[in-house]
Amino acid sequence: MKQYKVGVIGCTGMVGQRFVTLMENHPWFRLTAIAASARSAGKTYEEAAAPRWAMATPMPEEAKKLVILDAVADAEKLAGMVDFCFCAVDMKKEEIRALEERYAKLECPIISNNSAHRWTPDVPMVVPEINADHLAVIEAQRKRLGTRRGFIAVKSNCSIQSYVPALHPLMKYGLEKVAVCTYQAISGAGKTFERWPEMVDNCIPYIGGEEEKSEQEPLKVWGHVEDGQIVTATVPAITAQCLRVPVSDGHMAACFMKFADGKAPTMDQIKADWAAFRGPAQDLDLPSAPKQFLHYFEEPDRPQTRLDRTLENGMAISIGRLRPDTQYDYKFVGLSHNTLRGAAGGGVLLAELLCAKGYI
């Protein structure tokens, strides 16, 4: 595989920092350029990001001396330096949409962690193991944008990674209804306990916009490409509640599922489907892909956030406590690492898929 020159737009924020760390020693990707807001532009990455460094691992040496570009004013310069960019900016949605389309029209593919384009009909929102076929919509998007290389692809919301991968292999049984409660880490808000002391010994039962995303985004992931756009699925019906909990990293989900009458699988069938499930990320042996995507724990007290969030470099999904339910057919607990599988790591895996499939 060729070496790709990569940019990170929004490099100083928590997800941007994670993108930078994941480029260190990546076999396909080399961090070449970084960009942020005008107030950080002109500084080295070390000068701008070191005071707010939130990663457990040290800042990569190769990143420290890179000079930060202005994501808006230097867009043309940045686009000319790289093969593609990751984008994780903190701006208003309409500003993000305009910025990402500008880079795409500059023939710079954008792999976005932002939510701004998740509902643009010809922008694929991809979990590589689940709906890689949605990349076919990129051809229609390029026609709309008038580009040859440029396009936008997005990853889905971090919270849905904790339960949608577990539900996906079971869709064939006629999954009709899902109820889910997510318990989401503070890093999902771009915070640490040092910066958010109010979260210590606390739980906040509201995360703005999160419940709508958790109910609606899975239906786009489970949709299909038709006439140059993605048509969302209509089932299962999902209801969600999302809580912020005092955990540094890792989103957990308590999930309940109801199948069509007479179609519910047995618990043994469910566990077998989870164990056997593979997707294009595994078939293509992508560098960031977990060898085993879904891990089921038989122990009654697993998965646990501290023990299991970094399973397979934080890219695997942990599942446990599958059991019958009195109102639904079954219930289980899922866990994913929100800044790895759920954010930057999922973006890197998507970029690997795009490269392997020839879109970049």
mmCIF file of C-alpha atoms in Angstrom:
data_model
loop_
_atom_site.group_PDB
_atom_site.id
_atom_site.type_symbol
_atom_site.label_atom_id
_atom_site.label_comp_id
_atom_site.label_asym_id
_atom_site.label_seq_id
_atom_site.Cartn_x
_atom_site.Cartn_y
_atom_site.Cartn_z
ATOM 1 C CA MET A 1 0.000 0.000 0.000
ATOM 2 C CA LYS A 2 1.290 3.476 -0.892
ATOM 3 C CA GLN A 3 2.013 6.080 1.768
ATOM 4 C CA TYR A 4 -0.676 8.756 1.996
ATOM 5 C CA LYS A 5 -0.018 12.324 3.125
ATOM 6 C CA VAL A 6 -2.629 13.242 5.720
ATOM 7 C CA GLY A 7 -3.922 16.462 7.261
ATOM 8 C CA VAL A 8 -5.862 16.973 10.481
ATOM 9 C CA ILE A 9 -8.283 19.914 10.581
ATOM 10 C CA GLY A 10 -9.197 20.799 14.164
ATOM 11 C CA CYS A 11 -5.942 19.380 15.478
ATOM 12 C CA THR A 12 -5.954 20.983 18.944
ATOM 13 C CA GLY A 13 -9.262 19.574 20.248
ATOM 14 C CA MET A 14 -9.600 16.195 21.942
ATOM 15 C CA VAL A 15 -10.619 14.257 18.826
ATOM 16 C CA GLY A 16 -8.020 16.125 16.784
ATOM 17 C CA GLN A 17 -5.372 15.143 19.312
ATOM 18 C CA ARG A 18 -6.491 11.537 19.027
ATOM 19 C CA PHE A 19 -6.184 11.706 15.226
ATOM 20 C CA VAL A 20 -2.643 13.041 15.620
ATOM 21 C CA THR A 21 -1.646 10.222 17.992
ATOM 22 C CA LEU A 22 -3.135 7.589 15.658
ATOM 23 C CA MET A 23 -0.990 8.819 12.773
ATOM 24 C CA GLU A 24 2.174 7.973 14.708
ATOM 25 C CA ASN A 25 3.721 4.851 13.119
ATOM 26 C CA HIS A 26 0.636 4.216 10.984
ATOM 27 C CA PRO A 27 1.690 1.870 8.158
ATOM 28 C CA TRP A 28 -0.231 3.738 5.432
ATOM 29 C CA PHE A 29 -0.640 7.319 6.657
ATOM 30 C CA ARG A 30 1.887 10.085 7.381
ATOM 31 C CA LEU A 31 0.860 13.258 9.190
ATOM 32 C CA THR A 32 1.907 16.073 6.869
ATOM 33 C CA ALA A 33 -0.158 19.140 7.759
ATOM 34 C CA ILE A 34 -2.382 20.349 10.599
ATOM 35 C CA ALA A 35 -4.912 23.151 10.888
ATOM 36 C CA ALA A 36 -7.029 24.806 13.548
ATOM 37 C CA SER A 37 -8.644 28.176 14.259
ATOM 38 C CA ALA A 38 -7.028 31.504 13.511
ATOM 39 C CA ARG A 39 -5.960 31.909 17.150
ATOM 40 C CA SER A 40 -3.724 28.819 16.901
ATOM 41 C CA ALA A 41 -2.469 29.447 13.360
ATOM 42 C CA GLY A 42 1.262 30.166 13.090
ATOM 43 C CA LYS A 43 2.136 28.325 16.297
ATOM 44 C CA THR A 44 3.846 24.982 16.401
ATOM 45 C CA TYR A 45 1.644 22.082 17.449
ATOM 46 C CA GLU A 46 3.624 21.789 20.664
ATOM 47 C CA GLU A 47 3.071 25.454 21.527
ATOM 48 C CA ALA A 48 -0.660 25.336 20.847
ATOM 49 C CA ALA A 49 -1.627 21.867 22.053
ATOM 50 C CA ALA A 50 0.785 21.009 24.875
ATOM 51 C CA PRO A 51 -1.034 23.151 27.513
ATOM 52 C CA ARG A 52 -4.304 21.345 26.748
ATOM 53 C CA TRP A 53 -2.951 17.890 25.890
ATOM 54 C CA ALA A 54 -5.583 15.375 27.009
ATOM 55 C CA MET A 55 -4.155 12.089 25.741
ATOM 56 C CA ALA A 56 -2.626 9.458 28.017
ATOM 57 C CA THR A 57 0.192 8.974 25.508
ATOM 58 C CA PRO A 58 2.822 11.682 24.879
ATOM 59 C CA MET A 59 2.523 14.055 21.956
ATOM 60 C CA PRO A 60 4.178 12.398 18.921
ATOM 61 C CA GLU A 61 7.595 13.869 18.160
ATOM 62 C CA GLU A 62 6.764 14.140 14.450
ATOM 63 C CA ALA A 63 3.840 16.427 15.269
ATOM 64 C CA LYS A 64 5.491 18.802 17.726
ATOM 65 C CA LYS A 65 7.223 21.062 15.215
ATOM 66 C CA LEU A 66 4.479 21.144 12.588
ATOM 67 C CA VAL A 67 3.194 24.692 12.166
ATOM 68 C CA ILE A 68 -0.562 25.019 12.452
ATOM 69 C CA LEU A 69 -2.380 26.445 9.446
ATOM 70 C CA ASP A 70 -5.590 28.447 9.563
ATOM 71 C CA ALA A 71 -8.325 25.941 8.675
ATOM 72 C CA VAL A 72 -10.317 28.617 6.837
ATOM 73 C CA ALA A 73 -7.797 31.090 5.426
ATOM 74 C CA ASP A 74 -5.225 28.437 4.442
ATOM 75 C CA ALA A 75 -7.650 25.878 2.976
ATOM 76 C CA GLU A 76 -6.183 26.001 -0.528
ATOM 77 C CA LYS A 77 -2.643 25.629 0.787
ATOM 78 C CA LEU A 78 -3.552 22.712 3.042
ATOM 79 C CA ALA A 79 -5.509 20.928 0.307
ATOM 80 C CA GLY A 80 -2.441 21.056 -1.913
ATOM 81 C CA MET A 81 -0.198 19.470 0.720
ATOM 82 C CA VAL A 82 -2.115 16.263 1.426
ATOM 83 C CA ASP A 83 -3.944 13.327 -0.116
ATOM 84 C CA PHE A 84 -6.879 13.716 2.284
ATOM 85 C CA CYS A 85 -7.836 15.269 5.628
ATOM 86 C CA PHE A 86 -9.523 14.231 8.829
ATOM 87 C CA CYS A 87 -11.847 16.917 10.160
ATOM 88 C CA ALA A 88 -12.855 17.418 13.800
ATOM 89 C CA VAL A 89 -13.606 21.112 14.232
ATOM 90 C CA ASP A 90 -15.603 22.991 16.838
ATOM 91 C CA MET A 91 -17.767 25.343 14.785
ATOM 92 C CA LYS A 92 -21.433 25.969 14.033
ATOM 93 C CA LYS A 93 -22.994 23.272 11.851
ATOM 94 C CA GLU A 94 -23.572 25.539 8.876
ATOM 95 C CA GLU A 95 -19.947 26.686 9.076
ATOM 96 C CA ILE A 96 -18.736 23.086 9.204
ATOM 97 C CA ARG A 97 -20.853 22.136 6.191
ATOM 98 C CA ALA A 98 -19.431 25.037 4.201
ATOM 99 C CA LEU A 99 -15.842 24.311 5.280
ATOM 100 C CA GLU A 100 -15.991 20.612 4.456
ATOM 101 C CA GLU A 101 -17.586 21.241 1.058
ATOM 102 C CA ARG A 102 -14.913 23.839 0.336
ATOM 103 C CA TYR A 103 -12.143 21.309 0.937
ATOM 104 C CA ALA A 104 -13.970 18.693 -1.128
ATOM 105 C CA LYS A 105 -14.254 21.189 -4.014
ATOM 106 C CA LEU A 106 -10.515 21.812 -3.648
ATOM 107 C CA GLU A 107 -10.202 18.085 -4.511
ATOM 108 C CA CYS A 108 -9.263 17.154 -0.952
ATOM 109 C CA PRO A 109 -11.295 14.193 0.369
ATOM 110 C CA ILE A 110 -12.622 14.815 3.884
ATOM 111 C CA ILE A 111 -13.208 12.102 6.489
ATOM 112 C CA SER A 112 -15.268 13.908 9.078
ATOM 113 C CA ASN A 113 -15.906 13.264 12.745
ATOM 114 C CA ASN A 114 -18.448 16.099 12.771
ATOM 115 C CA SER A 115 -22.213 15.663 12.649
ATOM 116 C CA ALA A 116 -22.873 18.491 10.178
ATOM 117 C CA HIS A 117 -23.043 16.306 7.040
ATOM 118 C CA ARG A 118 -24.434 13.105 8.578
ATOM 119 C CA TRP A 119 -27.858 13.780 7.067
ATOM 120 C CA THR A 120 -26.699 15.047 3.676
ATOM 121 C CA PRO A 121 -28.332 12.405 1.423
ATOM 122 C CA ASP A 122 -25.276 11.742 -0.768
ATOM 123 C CA VAL A 123 -22.717 11.743 2.070
ATOM 124 C CA PRO A 124 -21.984 8.204 3.289
ATOM 125 C CA MET A 125 -22.052 7.680 7.075
ATOM 126 C CA VAL A 126 -20.113 4.468 7.444
ATOM 127 C CA VAL A 127 -19.263 1.888 10.072
ATOM 128 C CA PRO A 128 -16.786 -0.134 7.970
ATOM 129 C CA GLU A 129 -17.970 -3.525 9.245
ATOM 130 C CA ILE A 130 -21.645 -2.747 8.620
ATOM 131 C CA ASN A 131 -22.371 -0.562 5.582
ATOM 132 C CA ALA A 132 -19.265 -0.265 3.414
ATOM 133 C CA ASP A 133 -21.563 -0.533 0.375
ATOM 134 C CA HIS A 134 -22.768 3.024 1.077
ATOM 135 C CA LEU A 135 -19.460 4.312 -0.329
ATOM 136 C CA ALA A 136 -21.041 3.854 -3.774
ATOM 137 C CA VAL A 137 -22.942 7.120 -3.198
ATOM 138 C CA ILE A 138 -19.665 9.056 -3.455
ATOM 139 C CA GLU A 139 -19.942 9.007 -7.266
ATOM 140 C CA ALA A 140 -23.213 10.941 -7.082
ATOM 141 C CA GLN A 141 -21.784 13.339 -4.522
ATOM 142 C CA ARG A 142 -18.820 14.102 -6.773
ATOM 143 C CA LYS A 143 -21.196 14.903 -9.618
ATOM 144 C CA ARG A 144 -23.111 17.298 -7.383
ATOM 145 C CA LEU A 145 -19.937 18.990 -6.167
ATOM 146 C CA GLY A 146 -18.283 18.993 -9.600
ATOM 147 C CA THR A 147 -15.180 17.236 -8.319
ATOM 148 C CA ARG A 148 -12.898 14.513 -9.591
ATOM 149 C CA ARG A 149 -11.230 13.424 -6.322
ATOM 150 C CA GLY A 150 -12.923 15.452 -3.630
ATOM 151 C CA PHE A 151 -15.778 14.178 -1.471
ATOM 152 C CA ILE A 152 -16.986 14.020 2.135
ATOM 153 C CA ALA A 153 -17.482 10.826 4.136
ATOM 154 C CA VAL A 154 -18.503 10.839 7.786
ATOM 155 C CA LYS A 155 -18.466 8.470 10.704
ATOM 156 C CA SER A 156 -21.544 8.030 12.830
ATOM 157 C CA ASN A 157 -22.164 9.276 16.353
ATOM 158 C CA CYS A 158 -19.937 7.755 19.033
ATOM 159 C CA SER A 159 -22.845 6.563 21.183
ATOM 160 C CA ILE A 160 -24.353 4.217 18.579
ATOM 161 C CA GLN A 161 -21.123 2.204 18.349
ATOM 162 C CA SER A 162 -21.923 0.632 21.714
ATOM 163 C CA TYR A 163 -25.102 -1.116 20.543
ATOM 164 C CA VAL A 164 -25.627 -0.927 16.761
ATOM 165 C CA PRO A 165 -22.761 -3.360 15.946
ATOM 166 C CA ALA A 166 -24.319 -5.900 18.328
ATOM 167 C CA LEU A 167 -27.768 -5.451 16.755
ATOM 168 C CA HIS A 168 -26.567 -5.624 13.158
ATOM 169 C CA PRO A 169 -26.018 -9.408 12.845
ATOM 170 C CA LEU A 170 -29.491 -9.931 14.333
ATOM 171 C CA MET A 171 -31.407 -7.809 11.812
ATOM 172 C CA LYS A 172 -32.090 -10.946 9.736
ATOM 173 C CA TYR A 173 -34.442 -12.197 12.463
ATOM 174 C CA GLY A 174 -36.873 -9.311 11.992
ATOM 175 C CA LEU A 175 -35.685 -6.872 14.659
ATOM 176 C CA GLU A 176 -38.650 -4.528 15.195
ATOM 177 C CA LYS A 177 -38.093 -2.468 18.354
ATOM 178 C CA VAL A 178 -35.077 -1.304 20.329
ATOM 179 C CA ALA A 179 -34.912 0.591 23.607
ATOM 180 C CA VAL A 180 -31.488 1.801 24.694
ATOM 181 C CA CYS A 181 -29.983 3.807 27.539
ATOM 182 C CA THR A 182 -26.426 5.025 27.017
ATOM 183 C CA TYR A 183 -24.001 5.989 29.762
ATOM 184 C CA GLN A 184 -21.468 8.242 28.104
ATOM 185 C CA ALA A 185 -17.958 9.292 29.104
ATOM 186 C CA ILE A 186 -16.944 12.891 29.621
ATOM 187 C CA SER A 187 -14.360 12.733 26.819
ATOM 188 C CA GLY A 188 -17.382 12.619 24.512
ATOM 189 C CA ALA A 189 -17.875 16.256 25.495
ATOM 190 C CA GLY A 190 -14.188 16.967 24.876
ATOM 191 C CA LYS A 191 -13.547 17.204 28.615
ATOM 192 C CA THR A 192 -11.324 15.723 31.295
ATOM 193 C CA PHE A 193 -12.054 15.621 35.024
ATOM 194 C CA GLU A 194 -9.510 18.418 35.517
ATOM 195 C CA ARG A 195 -11.487 20.658 33.174
ATOM 196 C CA TRP A 196 -14.915 19.503 34.334
ATOM 197 C CA PRO A 197 -14.792 19.049 38.122
ATOM 198 C CA GLU A 198 -18.595 19.233 38.283
ATOM 199 C CA MET A 199 -18.692 15.742 36.755
ATOM 200 C CA VAL A 200 -16.844 14.116 39.648
ATOM 201 C CA ASP A 201 -19.341 12.077 41.721
ATOM 202 C CA ASN A 202 -22.105 13.199 39.393
ATOM 203 C CA CYS A 203 -24.422 12.032 36.611
ATOM 204 C CA ILE A 204 -26.183 14.375 34.179
ATOM 205 C CA PRO A 205 -29.350 12.953 32.557
ATOM 206 C CA TYR A 206 -29.133 15.094 29.419
ATOM 207 C CA ILE A 207 -26.745 15.410 26.470
ATOM 208 C CA GLY A 208 -27.969 17.903 23.891
ATOM 209 C CA GLY A 209 -29.049 16.273 20.618
ATOM 210 C CA GLU A 210 -27.713 12.878 21.612
ATOM 211 C CA GLU A 211 -31.005 11.034 21.952
ATOM 212 C CA GLU A 212 -32.167 12.124 18.504
ATOM 213 C CA LYS A 213 -28.852 10.956 17.000
ATOM 214 C CA SER A 214 -29.057 7.648 18.859
ATOM 215 C CA GLU A 215 -32.558 6.991 17.543
ATOM 216 C CA GLN A 216 -32.118 8.194 13.965
ATOM 217 C CA GLU A 217 -28.524 7.602 12.852
ATOM 218 C CA PRO A 218 -28.743 3.785 12.996
ATOM 219 C CA LEU A 219 -31.516 3.965 10.398
ATOM 220 C CA LYS A 220 -29.208 5.725 7.947
ATOM 221 C CA VAL A 221 -26.469 3.164 8.634
ATOM 222 C CA TRP A 222 -29.022 0.399 7.904
ATOM 223 C CA GLY A 223 -30.367 2.183 4.820
ATOM 224 C CA HIS A 224 -29.514 1.590 1.167
ATOM 225 C CA VAL A 225 -28.180 3.534 -1.817
ATOM 226 C CA GLU A 226 -30.809 4.419 -4.415
ATOM 227 C CA ASP A 227 -30.726 7.019 -7.208
ATOM 228 C CA GLY A 228 -27.567 8.674 -5.912
ATOM 229 C CA GLN A 229 -28.605 9.055 -2.289
ATOM 230 C CA ILE A 230 -28.966 7.019 0.871
ATOM 231 C CA VAL A 231 -32.526 6.012 1.715
ATOM 232 C CA THR A 232 -32.883 5.415 5.442
ATOM 233 C CA ALA A 233 -34.323 2.213 6.868
ATOM 234 C CA THR A 234 -37.715 2.300 8.572
ATOM 235 C CA VAL A 235 -37.126 -0.426 11.154
ATOM 236 C CA PRO A 236 -36.296 -1.081 13.893
ATOM 237 C CA ALA A 237 -38.073 1.641 15.840
ATOM 238 C CA ILE A 238 -35.578 2.964 18.402
ATOM 239 C CA THR A 239 -36.128 4.923 21.609
ATOM 240 C CA ALA A 240 -33.127 6.211 23.553
ATOM 241 C CA GLN A 241 -32.076 7.986 26.718
ATOM 242 C CA CYS A 242 -28.515 9.303 27.016
ATOM 243 C CA LEU A 243 -26.756 10.135 30.283
ATOM 244 C CA ARG A 244 -23.363 11.659 30.991
ATOM 245 C CA VAL A 245 -21.540 9.654 33.661
ATOM 246 C CA PRO A 246 -18.283 10.207 35.613
ATOM 247 C CA VAL A 247 -16.081 8.059 33.362
ATOM 248 C CA SER A 248 -13.064 9.331 31.427
ATOM 249 C CA ASP A 249 -13.474 7.157 28.303
ATOM 250 C CA GLY A 250 -15.975 4.532 27.184
ATOM 251 C CA HIS A 251 -19.660 4.629 26.291
ATOM 252 C CA MET A 252 -21.865 1.869 27.701
ATOM 253 C CA ALA A 253 -25.352 0.917 26.502
ATOM 254 C CA ALA A 254 -28.145 -1.039 28.144
ATOM 255 C CA CYS A 255 -30.108 -2.325 25.163
ATOM 256 C CA PHE A 256 -33.476 -4.077 24.846
ATOM 257 C CA MET A 257 -34.624 -5.750 21.606
ATOM 258 C CA LYS A 258 -37.945 -7.041 20.283
ATOM 259 C CA PHE A 259 -38.223 -9.290 17.226
ATOM 260 C CA ALA A 260 -41.157 -10.003 14.921
ATOM 261 C CA ASP A 261 -43.597 -12.526 16.339
ATOM 262 C CA GLY A 262 -42.216 -16.028 16.157
ATOM 263 C CA LYS A 263 -38.852 -14.944 14.711
ATOM 264 C CA ALA A 264 -36.799 -14.340 17.848
ATOM 265 C CA PRO A 265 -33.571 -16.343 17.779
ATOM 266 C CA THR A 266 -32.339 -18.350 20.733
ATOM 267 C CA MET A 267 -29.651 -16.983 23.002
ATOM 268 C CA ASP A 268 -27.229 -19.556 21.589
ATOM 269 C CA GLN A 269 -28.001 -18.355 18.057
ATOM 270 C CA ILE A 270 -27.392 -14.746 19.069
ATOM 271 C CA LYS A 271 -24.048 -15.555 20.670
ATOM 272 C CA ALA A 272 -23.026 -17.620 17.646
ATOM 273 C CA ASP A 273 -23.922 -14.754 15.298
ATOM 274 C CA TRP A 274 -21.893 -12.321 17.380
ATOM 275 C CA ALA A 275 -18.884 -14.634 17.438
ATOM 276 C CA ALA A 276 -18.995 -15.271 13.681
ATOM 277 C CA PHE A 277 -19.633 -11.723 12.519
ATOM 278 C CA ARG A 278 -17.020 -10.183 10.233
ATOM 279 C CA GLY A 279 -17.162 -7.230 7.909
ATOM 280 C CA PRO A 280 -15.138 -5.703 5.064
ATOM 281 C CA ALA A 281 -12.711 -4.189 7.597
ATOM 282 C CA GLN A 282 -11.715 -7.694 8.695
ATOM 283 C CA ASP A 283 -11.870 -9.227 5.211
ATOM 284 C CA LEU A 284 -9.541 -6.528 3.878
ATOM 285 C CA ASP A 285 -7.285 -6.839 6.959
ATOM 286 C CA LEU A 286 -7.257 -3.067 7.418
ATOM 287 C CA PRO A 287 -4.500 -1.892 9.800
ATOM 288 C CA SER A 288 -6.868 -0.463 12.447
ATOM 289 C CA ALA A 289 -9.508 -3.203 12.247
ATOM 290 C CA PRO A 290 -10.002 -5.472 15.255
ATOM 291 C CA LYS A 291 -9.406 -9.129 14.469
ATOM 292 C CA GLN A 292 -12.607 -10.002 16.338
ATOM 293 C CA PHE A 293 -15.160 -7.200 16.013
ATOM 294 C CA LEU A 294 -17.687 -8.366 18.629
ATOM 295 C CA HIS A 295 -16.533 -9.938 21.909
ATOM 296 C CA TYR A 296 -19.066 -11.579 24.215
ATOM 297 C CA PHE A 297 -18.312 -11.994 27.926
ATOM 298 C CA GLU A 298 -20.040 -14.777 29.851
ATOM 299 C CA GLU A 299 -19.125 -13.290 33.243
ATOM 300 C CA PRO A 300 -22.140 -11.546 34.856
ATOM 301 C CA ASP A 301 -20.144 -8.400 35.691
ATOM 302 C CA ARG A 302 -18.680 -7.744 32.239
ATOM 303 C CA PRO A 303 -18.075 -5.738 30.169
ATOM 304 C CA GLN A 304 -16.612 -3.170 32.549
ATOM 305 C CA THR A 305 -15.472 0.206 31.311
ATOM 306 C CA ARG A 306 -12.019 0.221 32.896
ATOM 307 C CA LEU A 307 -11.307 -3.396 32.005
ATOM 308 C CA ASP A 308 -12.686 -3.629 28.493
ATOM 309 C CA ARG A 309 -12.792 -0.255 26.728
ATOM 310 C CA THR A 310 -9.310 -0.708 25.197
ATOM 311 C CA LEU A 311 -10.005 -4.215 23.860
ATOM 312 C CA GLU A 312 -8.172 -4.662 20.539
ATOM 313 C CA ASN A 313 -6.678 -1.170 20.756
ATOM 314 C CA GLY A 314 -10.097 0.253 21.580
ATOM 315 C CA MET A 315 -11.556 -0.813 18.237
ATOM 316 C CA ALA A 316 -13.586 -3.865 19.310
ATOM 317 C CA ILE A 317 -17.101 -3.881 20.780
ATOM 318 C CA SER A 318 -17.649 -5.644 24.120
ATOM 319 C CA ILE A 319 -20.996 -7.299 24.894
ATOM 320 C CA GLY A 320 -22.346 -9.033 27.978
ATOM 321 C CA ARG A 321 -25.364 -9.896 30.110
ATOM 322 C CA LEU A 322 -27.531 -11.259 27.298
ATOM 323 C CA ARG A 323 -30.725 -12.522 28.910
ATOM 324 C CA PRO A 324 -34.499 -12.714 28.349
ATOM 325 C CA ASP A 325 -36.590 -9.651 29.193
ATOM 326 C CA THR A 326 -40.125 -9.426 30.557
ATOM 327 C CA GLN A 327 -41.259 -6.699 28.121
ATOM 328 C CA TYR A 328 -38.926 -7.199 25.153
ATOM 329 C CA ASP A 329 -37.433 -10.478 23.912
ATOM 330 C CA TYR A 330 -33.866 -9.940 25.134
ATOM 331 C CA LYS A 331 -31.584 -7.371 26.747
ATOM 332 C CA PHE A 332 -27.808 -6.961 26.826
ATOM 333 C CA VAL A 333 -25.060 -4.515 27.741
ATOM 334 C CA GLY A 334 -22.608 -3.121 25.167
ATOM 335 C CA LEU A 335 -19.426 -1.067 25.486
ATOM 336 C CA SER A 336 -17.242 0.852 23.053
ATOM 337 C CA HIS A 337 -14.329 3.257 23.388
ATOM 338 C CA ASN A 338 -15.810 6.574 22.380
ATOM 339 C CA THR A 339 -12.700 8.429 21.187
ATOM 340 C CA LEU A 340 -11.192 5.379 19.478
ATOM 341 C CA ARG A 341 -13.893 3.238 17.847
ATOM 342 C CA GLY A 342 -16.444 6.000 18.357
ATOM 343 C CA ALA A 343 -14.475 8.950 17.016
ATOM 344 C CA ALA A 344 -10.926 9.243 15.674
ATOM 345 C CA GLY A 345 -10.204 5.518 15.457
ATOM 346 C CA GLY A 346 -13.429 4.959 13.550
ATOM 347 C CA GLY A 347 -12.430 7.793 11.229
ATOM 348 C CA VAL A 348 -9.006 6.254 10.607
ATOM 349 C CA LEU A 349 -10.607 2.873 9.891
ATOM 350 C CA LEU A 350 -12.996 4.562 7.446
ATOM 351 C CA ALA A 351 -10.047 6.257 5.721
ATOM 352 C CA GLU A 352 -8.301 2.893 5.425
ATOM 353 C CA LEU A 353 -11.435 1.436 3.836
ATOM 354 C CA LEU A 354 -11.659 4.350 1.389
ATOM 355 C CA CYS A 355 -8.021 3.846 0.395
ATOM 356 C CA ALA A 356 -8.370 0.070 0.053
ATOM 357 C CA LYS A 357 -11.475 0.536 -2.123
ATOM 358 C CA GLY A 358 -9.764 3.089 -4.361
ATOM 359 C CA TYR A 359 -11.822 6.157 -3.418
ATOM 360 C CA ILE A 360 -8.681 7.987 -2.261
#
